[in-house]
């Protein structure tokens, strides 16, 4: 269902993961660049490890855990 005044856009917050946003969306970067996705749900990176900003590429999964294991 599209975003309407009766049904606001839904954003899901995930611990140690991206923000999941119901699309389509426009994301404005720090430099003012506008990134557009027409997908029904997009993952916006919050860890800044992605190689495809502002979209999540699951780079957060490859980080080393505090006990030294990956």
XYZ file of N, CA and C in Angstrom:
210
model
N 0.850 -1.178 0.000
C 0.000 0.000 0.000
C 0.892 1.236 0.000
N 0.631 2.206 -0.846
C 1.468 3.402 -0.910
C 1.341 4.267 0.336
N 2.318 5.136 0.496
C 2.313 6.101 1.584
C 1.197 7.121 1.342
N 0.340 7.310 2.308
C -0.755 8.270 2.211
C -0.869 9.016 3.539
N -1.607 10.120 3.576
C -1.797 10.800 4.865
C -2.449 9.898 5.913
N -3.297 8.953 5.454
C -3.951 8.043 6.388
C -3.005 6.939 6.861
N -1.991 6.635 6.060
C -1.038 5.569 6.382
C 0.384 6.112 6.192
N 1.022 6.547 7.270
C 2.360 7.120 7.138
C 3.394 6.067 6.726
N 4.497 6.530 6.195
C 5.595 5.634 5.797
C 6.146 4.929 7.022
N 6.435 3.658 6.894
C 6.934 2.858 8.013
C 8.454 2.721 7.902
N 9.145 2.949 9.032
C 10.590 2.761 9.136
C 10.832 1.772 10.260
N 11.556 0.692 9.962
C 11.874 -0.314 10.979
C 13.336 -0.189 11.373
N 13.582 -0.089 12.676
C 14.929 0.016 13.210
C 15.376 -1.373 13.635
N 16.582 -1.770 13.209
C 17.127 -3.070 13.570
C 18.417 -2.869 14.356
N 18.567 -3.594 15.454
C 19.799 -3.527 16.228
C 20.944 -4.039 15.357
N 22.026 -3.283 15.319
C 23.215 -3.650 14.544
C 22.914 -3.877 13.063
N 21.956 -3.145 12.539
C 21.621 -3.304 11.126
C 21.124 -2.010 10.528
N 20.643 -2.077 9.296
C 20.174 -0.875 8.602
C 18.767 -0.466 9.039
N 18.379 0.720 8.613
C 16.989 1.151 8.740
C 16.251 0.583 7.534
N 15.145 -0.090 7.762
C 14.323 -0.606 6.665
C 13.172 0.370 6.460
N 13.090 0.925 5.256
C 12.124 1.977 4.953
C 11.219 1.502 3.830
N 9.913 1.623 4.033
C 8.970 1.303 2.963
C 9.157 2.313 1.844
N 9.299 1.826 0.627
C 9.578 2.694 -0.510
C 8.323 3.030 -1.280
N 8.479 3.748 -2.343
C 9.720 4.307 -2.840
C 10.222 5.438 -1.943
N 11.555 5.691 -2.021
C 12.147 6.705 -1.154
C 13.143 7.560 -1.913
N 13.374 8.754 -1.384
C 14.464 9.629 -1.791
C 15.281 9.891 -0.529
N 16.586 9.680 -0.620
C 17.484 9.935 0.506
C 18.434 11.042 0.078
N 18.534 12.090 0.902
C 19.442 13.192 0.618
C 20.685 13.006 1.467
N 21.845 12.895 0.811
C 23.115 12.689 1.496
C 23.654 13.959 2.112
N 24.736 13.814 2.880
C 25.384 14.970 3.519
C 25.832 16.009 2.497
N 26.203 15.552 1.307
C 26.672 16.457 0.257
C 25.535 17.044 -0.568
N 24.298 16.692 -0.221
C 23.139 17.197 -0.934
C 22.700 16.334 -2.099
N 23.453 15.277 -2.392
C 23.088 14.377 -3.493
C 21.813 13.617 -3.131
N 20.930 13.477 -4.110
C 19.660 12.782 -3.906
C 19.773 11.385 -4.500
N 19.457 10.368 -3.693
C 19.478 8.973 -4.108
C 18.043 8.468 -4.077
N 17.596 7.851 -5.168
C 16.211 7.418 -5.309
C 16.146 5.898 -5.436
N 15.179 5.297 -4.752
C 14.887 3.873 -4.919
C 13.385 3.710 -5.041
N 12.979 2.931 -6.012
C 11.555 2.660 -6.238
C 11.136 1.310 -5.655
N 12.046 0.642 -4.952
C 11.734 -0.666 -4.366
C 10.671 -0.536 -3.281
N 9.990 -1.633 -2.950
C 8.925 -1.569 -1.945
C 9.485 -1.460 -0.530
N 10.707 -1.931 -0.291
C 11.410 -1.734 0.980
C 12.881 -1.540 0.646
N 13.505 -0.551 1.273
C 14.936 -0.324 1.077
C 15.639 -0.368 2.423
N 16.907 -0.757 2.390
C 17.732 -0.805 3.596
C 18.722 0.356 3.523
N 18.595 1.288 4.463
C 19.476 2.457 4.516
C 20.559 2.174 5.544
N 21.820 2.271 5.119
C 22.956 1.959 5.977
C 23.063 2.948 7.139
N 23.323 2.426 8.336
C 23.564 3.283 9.504
C 24.962 3.084 10.081
N 25.688 2.053 9.618
C 27.017 1.771 10.178
C 28.139 2.457 9.401
N 27.843 2.962 8.219
C 28.799 3.644 7.340
C 29.894 2.735 6.796
N 29.681 1.420 6.824
C 30.647 0.487 6.245
C 30.316 0.126 4.798
N 29.146 0.518 4.341
C 28.686 0.142 3.009
C 29.570 0.726 1.909
N 29.658 -0.001 0.809
C 30.356 0.510 -0.377
C 29.367 1.107 -1.366
N 28.072 1.097 -1.000
C 27.027 1.607 -1.890
C 26.146 2.613 -1.158
N 26.741 3.656 -0.568
C 25.941 4.591 0.229
C 24.843 5.245 -0.593
N 23.691 5.502 -0.049
C 23.278 5.312 1.334
C 22.689 3.928 1.594
N 22.708 3.049 0.566
C 22.058 1.746 0.691
C 22.961 0.742 1.409
N 22.357 -0.124 2.195
C 23.086 -1.151 2.933
C 23.515 -2.264 1.978
N 24.778 -2.691 2.089
C 25.261 -3.833 1.314
C 25.658 -4.994 2.232
N 25.181 -4.970 3.454
C 25.413 -5.966 4.514
C 26.851 -5.988 5.017
N 27.611 -4.925 4.790
C 28.980 -4.843 5.311
C 29.016 -4.926 6.825
N 27.945 -4.530 7.496
C 27.902 -4.588 8.964
C 28.035 -6.019 9.472
N 27.709 -6.994 8.645
C 27.794 -8.398 9.050
C 29.236 -8.901 9.106
N 30.162 -8.226 8.420
C 31.533 -8.696 8.322
C 32.460 -8.115 9.389
N 31.932 -7.369 10.315
C 32.804 -6.786 11.321
C 33.223 -7.837 12.348
N 34.330 -7.581 13.040
C 34.845 -8.508 14.051
C 34.114 -8.273 15.346
N 33.716 -9.339 16.010
C 33.019 -9.242 17.287
C 34.024 -8.983 18.410
N 33.575 -8.439 19.552
C 34.482 -8.077 20.647
C 35.371 -9.225 21.145
N 34.925 -10.477 21.026
C 35.747 -11.599 21.509
C 36.781 -12.048 20.480
N 36.875 -11.342 19.348
C 37.889 -11.635 18.346
C 37.452 -12.581 17.244
N 36.228 -13.110 17.316
C 35.742 -13.990 16.270
C 35.018 -13.158 15.228
N 34.871 -13.694 14.043
C 34.162 -12.930 13.017
C 32.756 -13.424 12.803
